[in-house]
Tab-separated table of C-alpha atoms in Angstrom:
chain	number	residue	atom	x	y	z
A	37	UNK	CA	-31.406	-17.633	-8.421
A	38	UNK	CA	-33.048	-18.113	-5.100
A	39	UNK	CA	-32.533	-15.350	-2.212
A	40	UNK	CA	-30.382	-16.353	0.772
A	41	UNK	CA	-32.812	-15.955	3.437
A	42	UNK	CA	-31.028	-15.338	7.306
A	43	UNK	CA	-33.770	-17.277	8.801
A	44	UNK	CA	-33.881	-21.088	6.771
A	45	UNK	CA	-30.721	-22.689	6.524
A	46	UNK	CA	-31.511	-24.596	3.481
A	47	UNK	CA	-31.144	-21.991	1.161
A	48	UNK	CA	-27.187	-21.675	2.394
A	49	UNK	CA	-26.606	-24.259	-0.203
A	50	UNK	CA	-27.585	-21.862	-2.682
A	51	UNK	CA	-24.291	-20.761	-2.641
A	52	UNK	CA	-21.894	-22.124	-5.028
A	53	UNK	CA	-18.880	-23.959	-3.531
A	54	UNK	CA	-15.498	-21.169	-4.195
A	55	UNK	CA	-17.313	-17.690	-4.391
A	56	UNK	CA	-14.852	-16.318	-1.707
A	57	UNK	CA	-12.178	-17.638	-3.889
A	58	UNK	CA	-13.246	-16.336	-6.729
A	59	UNK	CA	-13.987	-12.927	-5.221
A	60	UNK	CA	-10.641	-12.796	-3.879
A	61	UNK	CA	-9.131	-13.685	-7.307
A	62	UNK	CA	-10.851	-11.188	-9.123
A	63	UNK	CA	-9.558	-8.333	-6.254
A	64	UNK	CA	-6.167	-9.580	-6.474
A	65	UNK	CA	-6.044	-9.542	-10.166
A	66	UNK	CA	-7.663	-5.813	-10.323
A	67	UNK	CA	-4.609	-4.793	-8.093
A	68	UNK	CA	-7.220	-3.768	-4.815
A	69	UNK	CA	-4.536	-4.864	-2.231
A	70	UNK	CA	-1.965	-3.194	-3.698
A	71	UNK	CA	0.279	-1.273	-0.439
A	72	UNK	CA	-0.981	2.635	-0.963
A	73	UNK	CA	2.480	4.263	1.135
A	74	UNK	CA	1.483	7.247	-0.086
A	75	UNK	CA	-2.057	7.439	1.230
A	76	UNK	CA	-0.680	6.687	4.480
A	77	UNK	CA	1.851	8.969	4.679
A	78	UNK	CA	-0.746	11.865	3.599
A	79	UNK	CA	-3.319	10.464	6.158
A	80	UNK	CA	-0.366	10.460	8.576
A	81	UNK	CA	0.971	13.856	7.934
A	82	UNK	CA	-2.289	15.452	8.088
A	83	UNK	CA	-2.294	14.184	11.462
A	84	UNK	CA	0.498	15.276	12.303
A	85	UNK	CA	-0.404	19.156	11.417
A	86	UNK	CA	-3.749	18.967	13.072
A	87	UNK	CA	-2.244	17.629	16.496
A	88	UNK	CA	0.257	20.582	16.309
A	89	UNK	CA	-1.837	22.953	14.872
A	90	UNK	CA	-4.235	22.508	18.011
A	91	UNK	CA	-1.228	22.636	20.584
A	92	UNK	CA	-0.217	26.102	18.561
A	93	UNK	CA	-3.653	27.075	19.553
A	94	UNK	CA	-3.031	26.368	23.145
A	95	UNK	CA	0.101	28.141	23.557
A	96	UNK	CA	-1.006	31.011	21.667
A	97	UNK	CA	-4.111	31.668	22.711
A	98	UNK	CA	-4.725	31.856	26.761
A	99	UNK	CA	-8.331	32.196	26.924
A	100	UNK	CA	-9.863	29.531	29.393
A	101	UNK	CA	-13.292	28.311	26.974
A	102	UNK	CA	-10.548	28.321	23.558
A	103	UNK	CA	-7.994	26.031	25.543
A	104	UNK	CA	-10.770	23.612	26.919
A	105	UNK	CA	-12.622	23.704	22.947
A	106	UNK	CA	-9.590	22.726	21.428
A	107	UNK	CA	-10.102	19.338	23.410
A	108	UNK	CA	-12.524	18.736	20.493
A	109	UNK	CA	-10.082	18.904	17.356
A	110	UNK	CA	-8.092	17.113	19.546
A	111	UNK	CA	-10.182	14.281	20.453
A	112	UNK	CA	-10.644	13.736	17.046
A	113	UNK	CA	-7.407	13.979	15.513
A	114	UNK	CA	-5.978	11.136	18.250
A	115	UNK	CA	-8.863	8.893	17.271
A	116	UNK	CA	-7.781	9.498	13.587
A	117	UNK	CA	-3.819	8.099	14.698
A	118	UNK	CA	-5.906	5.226	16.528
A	119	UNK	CA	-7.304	4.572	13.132
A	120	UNK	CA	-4.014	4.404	11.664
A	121	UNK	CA	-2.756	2.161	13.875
A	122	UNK	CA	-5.761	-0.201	13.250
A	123	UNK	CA	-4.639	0.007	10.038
A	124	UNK	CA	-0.927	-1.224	10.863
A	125	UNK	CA	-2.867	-4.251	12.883
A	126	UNK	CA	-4.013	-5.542	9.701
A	127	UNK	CA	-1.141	-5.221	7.562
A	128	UNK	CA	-2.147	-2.618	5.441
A	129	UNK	CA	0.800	-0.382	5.201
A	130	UNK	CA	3.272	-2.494	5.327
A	131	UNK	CA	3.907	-6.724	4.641
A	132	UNK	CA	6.632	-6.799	7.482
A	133	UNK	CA	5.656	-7.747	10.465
A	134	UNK	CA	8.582	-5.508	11.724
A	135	UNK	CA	6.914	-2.720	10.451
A	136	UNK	CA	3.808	-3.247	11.221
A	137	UNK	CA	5.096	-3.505	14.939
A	138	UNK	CA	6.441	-0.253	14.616
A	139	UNK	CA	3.784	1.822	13.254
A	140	UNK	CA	1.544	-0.223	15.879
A	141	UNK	CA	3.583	0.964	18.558
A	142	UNK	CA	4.162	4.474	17.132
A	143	UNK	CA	0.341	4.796	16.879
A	144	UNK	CA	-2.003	2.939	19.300
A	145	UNK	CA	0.694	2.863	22.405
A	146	UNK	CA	2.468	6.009	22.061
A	147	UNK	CA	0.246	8.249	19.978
A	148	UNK	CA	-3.058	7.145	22.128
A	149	UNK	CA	-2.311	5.082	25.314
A	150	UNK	CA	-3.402	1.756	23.852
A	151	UNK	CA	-1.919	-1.711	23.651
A	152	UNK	CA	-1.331	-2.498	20.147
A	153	UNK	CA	0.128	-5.992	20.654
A	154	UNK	CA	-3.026	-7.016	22.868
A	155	UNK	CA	-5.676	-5.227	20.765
A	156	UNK	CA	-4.352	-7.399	17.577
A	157	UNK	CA	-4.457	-10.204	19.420
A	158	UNK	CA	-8.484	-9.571	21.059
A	159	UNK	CA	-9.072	-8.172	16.876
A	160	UNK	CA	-8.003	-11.169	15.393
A	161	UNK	CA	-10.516	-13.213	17.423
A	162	UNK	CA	-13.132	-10.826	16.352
A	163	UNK	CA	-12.714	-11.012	12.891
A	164	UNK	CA	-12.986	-14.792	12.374
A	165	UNK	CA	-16.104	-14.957	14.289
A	166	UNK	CA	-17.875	-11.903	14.181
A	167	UNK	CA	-21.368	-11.361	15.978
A	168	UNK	CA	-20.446	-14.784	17.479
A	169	UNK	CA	-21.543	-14.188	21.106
A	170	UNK	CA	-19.500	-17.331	22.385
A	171	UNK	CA	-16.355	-16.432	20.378
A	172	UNK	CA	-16.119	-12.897	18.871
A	173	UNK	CA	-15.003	-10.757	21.967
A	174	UNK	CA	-16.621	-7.308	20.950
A	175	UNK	CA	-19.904	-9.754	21.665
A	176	UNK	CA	-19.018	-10.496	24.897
A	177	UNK	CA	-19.832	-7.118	26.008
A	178	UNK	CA	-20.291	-6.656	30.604
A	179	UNK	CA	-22.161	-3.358	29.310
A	180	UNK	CA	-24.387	-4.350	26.580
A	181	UNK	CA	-26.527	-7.690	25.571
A	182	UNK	CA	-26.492	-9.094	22.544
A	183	UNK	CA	-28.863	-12.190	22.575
A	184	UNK	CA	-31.234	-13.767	24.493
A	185	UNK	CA	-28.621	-16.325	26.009
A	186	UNK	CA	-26.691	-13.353	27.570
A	187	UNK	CA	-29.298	-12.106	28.848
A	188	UNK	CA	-30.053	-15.474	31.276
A	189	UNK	CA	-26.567	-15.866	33.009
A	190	UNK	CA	-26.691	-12.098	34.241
A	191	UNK	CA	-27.756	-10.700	37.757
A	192	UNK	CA	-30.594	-8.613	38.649
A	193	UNK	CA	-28.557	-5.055	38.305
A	194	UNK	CA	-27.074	-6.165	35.376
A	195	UNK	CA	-30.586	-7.392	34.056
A	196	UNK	CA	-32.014	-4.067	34.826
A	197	UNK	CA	-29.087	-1.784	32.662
A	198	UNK	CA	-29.951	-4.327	29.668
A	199	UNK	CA	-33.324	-3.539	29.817
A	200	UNK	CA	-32.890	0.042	28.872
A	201	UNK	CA	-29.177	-0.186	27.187
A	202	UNK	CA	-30.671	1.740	24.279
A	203	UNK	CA	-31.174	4.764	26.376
A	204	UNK	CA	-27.849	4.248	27.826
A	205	UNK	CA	-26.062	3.732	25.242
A	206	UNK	CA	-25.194	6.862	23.791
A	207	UNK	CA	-24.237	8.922	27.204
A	208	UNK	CA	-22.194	5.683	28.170
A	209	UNK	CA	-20.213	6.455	24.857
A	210	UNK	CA	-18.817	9.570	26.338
A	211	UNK	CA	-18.405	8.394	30.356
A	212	UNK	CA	-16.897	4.857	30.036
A	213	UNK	CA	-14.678	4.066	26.556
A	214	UNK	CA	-12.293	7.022	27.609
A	215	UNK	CA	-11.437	5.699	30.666
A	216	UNK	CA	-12.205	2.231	30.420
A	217	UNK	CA	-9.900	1.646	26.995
A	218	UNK	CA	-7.123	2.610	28.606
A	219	UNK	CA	-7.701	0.554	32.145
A	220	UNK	CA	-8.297	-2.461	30.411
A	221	UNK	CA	-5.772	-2.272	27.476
A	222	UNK	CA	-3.102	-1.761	30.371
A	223	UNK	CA	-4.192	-4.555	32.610
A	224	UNK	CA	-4.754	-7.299	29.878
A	225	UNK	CA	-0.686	-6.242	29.132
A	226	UNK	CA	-0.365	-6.925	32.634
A	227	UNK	CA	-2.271	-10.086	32.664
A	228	UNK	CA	-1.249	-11.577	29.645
A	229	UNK	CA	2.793	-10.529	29.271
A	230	UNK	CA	2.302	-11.099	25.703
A	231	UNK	CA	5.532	-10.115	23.521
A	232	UNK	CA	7.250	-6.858	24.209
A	233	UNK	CA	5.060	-6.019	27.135
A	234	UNK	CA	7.148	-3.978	28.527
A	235	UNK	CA	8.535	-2.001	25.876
A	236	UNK	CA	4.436	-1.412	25.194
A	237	UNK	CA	3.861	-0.332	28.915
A	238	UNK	CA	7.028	2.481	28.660
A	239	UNK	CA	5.184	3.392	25.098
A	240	UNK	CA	1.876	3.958	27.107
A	241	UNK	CA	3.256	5.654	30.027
A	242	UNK	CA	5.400	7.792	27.914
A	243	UNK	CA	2.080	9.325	25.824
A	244	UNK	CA	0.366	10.282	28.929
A	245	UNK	CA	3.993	11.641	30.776
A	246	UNK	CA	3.819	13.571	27.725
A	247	UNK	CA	0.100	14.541	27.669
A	248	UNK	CA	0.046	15.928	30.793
A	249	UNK	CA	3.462	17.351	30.756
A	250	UNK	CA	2.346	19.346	27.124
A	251	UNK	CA	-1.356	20.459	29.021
A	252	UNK	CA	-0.265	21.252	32.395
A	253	UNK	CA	2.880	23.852	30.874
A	254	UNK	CA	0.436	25.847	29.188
A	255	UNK	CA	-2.527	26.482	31.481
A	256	UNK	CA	-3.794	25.924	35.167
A	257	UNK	CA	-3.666	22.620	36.808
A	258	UNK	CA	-7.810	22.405	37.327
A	259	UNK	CA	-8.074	23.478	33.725
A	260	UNK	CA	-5.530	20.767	32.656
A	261	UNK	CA	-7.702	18.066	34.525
A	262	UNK	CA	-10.627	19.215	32.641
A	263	UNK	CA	-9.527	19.536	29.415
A	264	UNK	CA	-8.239	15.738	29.868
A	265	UNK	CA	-11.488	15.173	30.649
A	266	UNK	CA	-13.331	16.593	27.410
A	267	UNK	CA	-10.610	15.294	25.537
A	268	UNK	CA	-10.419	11.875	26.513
A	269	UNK	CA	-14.301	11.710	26.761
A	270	UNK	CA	-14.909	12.698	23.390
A	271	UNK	CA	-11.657	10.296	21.817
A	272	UNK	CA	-13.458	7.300	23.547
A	273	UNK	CA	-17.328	8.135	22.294
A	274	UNK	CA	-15.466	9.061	18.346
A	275	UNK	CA	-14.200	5.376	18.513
A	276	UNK	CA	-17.029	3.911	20.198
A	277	UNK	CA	-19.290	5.639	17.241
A	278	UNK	CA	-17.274	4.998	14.850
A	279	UNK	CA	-17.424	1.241	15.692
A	280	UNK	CA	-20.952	0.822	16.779
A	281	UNK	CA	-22.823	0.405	12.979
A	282	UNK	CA	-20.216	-2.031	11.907
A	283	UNK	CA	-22.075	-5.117	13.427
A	284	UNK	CA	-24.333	-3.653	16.156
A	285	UNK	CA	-27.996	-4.629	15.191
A	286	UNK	CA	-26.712	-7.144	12.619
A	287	UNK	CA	-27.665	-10.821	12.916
A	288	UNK	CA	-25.612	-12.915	15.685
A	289	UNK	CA	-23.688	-15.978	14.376
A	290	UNK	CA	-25.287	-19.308	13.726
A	291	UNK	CA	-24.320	-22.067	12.870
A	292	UNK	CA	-25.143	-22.306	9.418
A	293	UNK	CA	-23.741	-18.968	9.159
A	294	UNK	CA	-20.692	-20.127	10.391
A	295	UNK	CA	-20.183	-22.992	7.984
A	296	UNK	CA	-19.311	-20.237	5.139
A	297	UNK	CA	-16.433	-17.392	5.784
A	298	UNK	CA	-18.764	-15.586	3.082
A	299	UNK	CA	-21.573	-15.630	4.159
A	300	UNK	CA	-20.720	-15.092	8.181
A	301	UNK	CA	-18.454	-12.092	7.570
A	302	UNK	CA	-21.339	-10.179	4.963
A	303	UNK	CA	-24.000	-11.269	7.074
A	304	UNK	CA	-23.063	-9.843	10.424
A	305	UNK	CA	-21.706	-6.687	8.768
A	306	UNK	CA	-23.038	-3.090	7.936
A	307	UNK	CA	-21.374	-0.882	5.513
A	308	UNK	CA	-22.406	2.765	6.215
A	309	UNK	CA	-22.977	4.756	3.138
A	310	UNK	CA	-21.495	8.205	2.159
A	311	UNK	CA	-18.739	9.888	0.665
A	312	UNK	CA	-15.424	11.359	1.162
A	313	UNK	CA	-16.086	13.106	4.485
A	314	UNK	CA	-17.460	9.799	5.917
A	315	UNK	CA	-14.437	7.456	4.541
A	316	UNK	CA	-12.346	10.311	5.881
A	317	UNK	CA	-14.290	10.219	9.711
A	318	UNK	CA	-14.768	6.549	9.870
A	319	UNK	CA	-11.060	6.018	8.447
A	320	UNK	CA	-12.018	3.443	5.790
A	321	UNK	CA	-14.125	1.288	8.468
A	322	UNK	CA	-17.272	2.218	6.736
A	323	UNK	CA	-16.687	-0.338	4.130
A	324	UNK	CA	-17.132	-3.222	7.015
A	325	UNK	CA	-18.232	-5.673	4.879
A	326	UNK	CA	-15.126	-5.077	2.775
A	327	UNK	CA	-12.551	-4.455	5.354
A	328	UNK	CA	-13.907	-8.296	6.803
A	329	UNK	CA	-13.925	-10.127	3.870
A	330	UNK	CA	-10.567	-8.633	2.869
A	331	UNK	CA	-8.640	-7.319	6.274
A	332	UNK	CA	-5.235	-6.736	4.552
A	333	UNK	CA	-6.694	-4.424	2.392
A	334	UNK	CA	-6.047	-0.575	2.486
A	335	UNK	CA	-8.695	1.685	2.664
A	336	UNK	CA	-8.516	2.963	-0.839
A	337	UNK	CA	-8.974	-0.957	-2.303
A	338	UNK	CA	-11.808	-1.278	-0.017
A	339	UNK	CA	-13.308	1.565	-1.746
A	340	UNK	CA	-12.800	0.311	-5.244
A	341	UNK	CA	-13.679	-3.228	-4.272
A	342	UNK	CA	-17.079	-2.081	-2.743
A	343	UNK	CA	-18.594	-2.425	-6.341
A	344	UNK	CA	-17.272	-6.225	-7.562
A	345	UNK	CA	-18.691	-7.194	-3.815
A	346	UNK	CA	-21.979	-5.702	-3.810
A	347	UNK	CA	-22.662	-7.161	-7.280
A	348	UNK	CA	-21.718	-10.728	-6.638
A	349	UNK	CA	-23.989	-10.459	-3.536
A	350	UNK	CA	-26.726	-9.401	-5.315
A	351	UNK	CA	-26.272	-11.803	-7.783
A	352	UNK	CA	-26.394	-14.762	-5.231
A	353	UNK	CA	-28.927	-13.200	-3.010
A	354	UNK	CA	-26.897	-12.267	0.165
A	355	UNK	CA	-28.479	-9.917	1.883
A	356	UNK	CA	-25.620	-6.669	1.766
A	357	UNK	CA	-26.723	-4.228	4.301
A	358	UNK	CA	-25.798	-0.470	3.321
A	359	UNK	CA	-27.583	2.366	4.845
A	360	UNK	CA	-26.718	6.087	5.868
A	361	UNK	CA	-25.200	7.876	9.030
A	362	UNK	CA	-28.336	7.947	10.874
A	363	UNK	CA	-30.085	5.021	9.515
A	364	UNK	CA	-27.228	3.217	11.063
A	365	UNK	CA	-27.540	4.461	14.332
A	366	UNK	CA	-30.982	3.889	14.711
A	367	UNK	CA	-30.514	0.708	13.478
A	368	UNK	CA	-28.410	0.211	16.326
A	369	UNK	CA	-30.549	1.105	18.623
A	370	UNK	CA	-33.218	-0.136	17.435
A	371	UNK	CA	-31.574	-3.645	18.004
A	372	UNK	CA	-30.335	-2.856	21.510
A	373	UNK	CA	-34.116	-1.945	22.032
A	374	UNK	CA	-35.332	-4.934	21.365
A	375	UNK	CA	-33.130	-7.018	23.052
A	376	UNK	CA	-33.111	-5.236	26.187
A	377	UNK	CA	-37.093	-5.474	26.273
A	378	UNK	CA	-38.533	-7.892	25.022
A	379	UNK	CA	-35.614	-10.681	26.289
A	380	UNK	CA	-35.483	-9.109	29.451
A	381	UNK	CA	-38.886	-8.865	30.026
A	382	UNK	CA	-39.247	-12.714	28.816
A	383	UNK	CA	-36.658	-13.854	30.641
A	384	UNK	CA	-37.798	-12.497	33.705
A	385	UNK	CA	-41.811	-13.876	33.009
């Protein structure tokens, strides 16, 4: 059979009319979105004893450079809830909408300071047109350019930080998503009243009452401020990471592309390969391609899935785009590279 090639959209009719459908069949039928309470509850409970385990450490132990390093276990733990609570955004723990509310709130509003009702609603939008940089929100980036048509409506400062956004992207991963998450999560609530607003702004004010209630009883005031600091620095850049491979680098949307769920959602996707430890760090979101053809999924059918998907790709010649850890990164910024010089520069010639 002939390869799909990204670049001539006459070989998109190489694809046979129903694949998705019959992918989707063949999932369902081998029991891969089957509800896995279990797995959540363990996932949940272990973060629930790290969390405490690291505020153990800080009442125990009063030395100034142990407080401020436990900011690190912590950082990651919370962005392990925040996973979670991705999770419950999808419907993967639970069918109810009720309960998916719940866990949402429990997690993302309460466990980290974010809006769960107003990140679904942004998610949603990304998911049905990923990489699209007129539709899919996580491409409509103020930091970071993504095509050559972004690059033209953008002022001369903004110009400049696109022309070397792969050398700022990594130190902007640990000075703006900490801060900026929760700013922006808040005032889209704000903005956009969407339902239960309010009950999610008490949820959000009540995890940082509590944060800084828990950090300022067991140590000084300036060391409180700058263990929020670390902590919230390094939760921001462990989300930011952990999302960056999934479509960073990838092809952007076109319209061929668009014409088949299949092919846009494998297509603008990067699974990163590894093994437990990395399912366990990236919290199932390492299986991208997966997790977008299938959102409802759990983690553990994404992982069983992988094979059936990967095979019928191969078979039909879409390109299915699996690399390591650091392969992905550079990948990354190999494409923000690119962009930011060469487009620039044209644009400005």
């Amino acid at each position: 059979m002939r390869a799909l090639s990204a670049a001539s959209s006459a070989d998109a009719s190489a694809l046979r009319p129903g694949l998705y459908r019959e992918i989707l069949h063949v999932a369902k039928g081998r029991g891969h979105f089957a509800r896995q309470p279990l797995y959540y509850a363990i996932r949940s409970a272990l973060n629930a004893l790290g969390i405490t385990s690291c505020a153990m450490v800080l009442v125990t132990v009063k030395a100034p450079w142990v407080q401020l390093s436990v900011a690190v276990p912590l950082a990651f733990m919370f962005g392990q809830v925040a996973l979670v609570g991705h999770d419950a955004g999808h419907r993967q723990l639970a069918r109810s909408p009720g309960w998916t509310r719940v866990w949402g709130y429990l997690h993302l509003n309460l466990g980290v300071g974010l809006s769960f009702g107003w990140w679904v609603k942004r998610h949603t939008r990304h998911h049905a047109h990923p990489n699209d940089p007129a539709r899919d929100p996580d491409a409509m980036n103020a930091f970071i350019m993504y095509s050559e048509g972004q690059v033209n409506g953008r002022g001369r400062v903004r110009r400049m930080v696109g022309r070397y956004q792969a050398y700022l992207f990594l130190p902007a991963l640990f000075l703006l998503p900490g801060v900026v998450l929760h700013v922006t999560h808040v005032g889209q609530l704000v903005r956009h009243r969407l339902r239960l607003w309010v009950i999610e702004l008490i949820l959000i004010f009540g995890h940082f009452t509590i944060m800084w209630w828990a950090v300022a009883a067991v140590m000084p005031l300036g060391r409180a401020v700058a263990f929020m600091a670390i902590h919230r620095a390094l939760m921001g850049a462990y989300l930011a990471g952990v999302i960056a491979p999934n479509h960073k680098g990838m092809p952007m949307l076109n319209g061929w592309m668009s014409d088949d769920f299949l092919l846009r959602q494998v297509m603008t996707s990067r699974n990163v390969r590894g093994g437990l430890v990395t399912e366990i760090v990236y919290g199932g979101l390492n299986y991208q391609i997966e997790h977008h053809l299938f959102p409802s999924m759990p983690v553990p059918g994404l992982r069983r899935v992988r094979p059936l998907v990967k095979d019928y790709c191969m078979q039909w010649g879409i390109p299915y785009t699996e690399v390591g850890i650091f392969e992905s990164y550079r990948r990354v910024l190999t494409g923000l590279h690119e962009i930011g010089r060469d487009r620039v520069g044209r644009g400005r010639r």
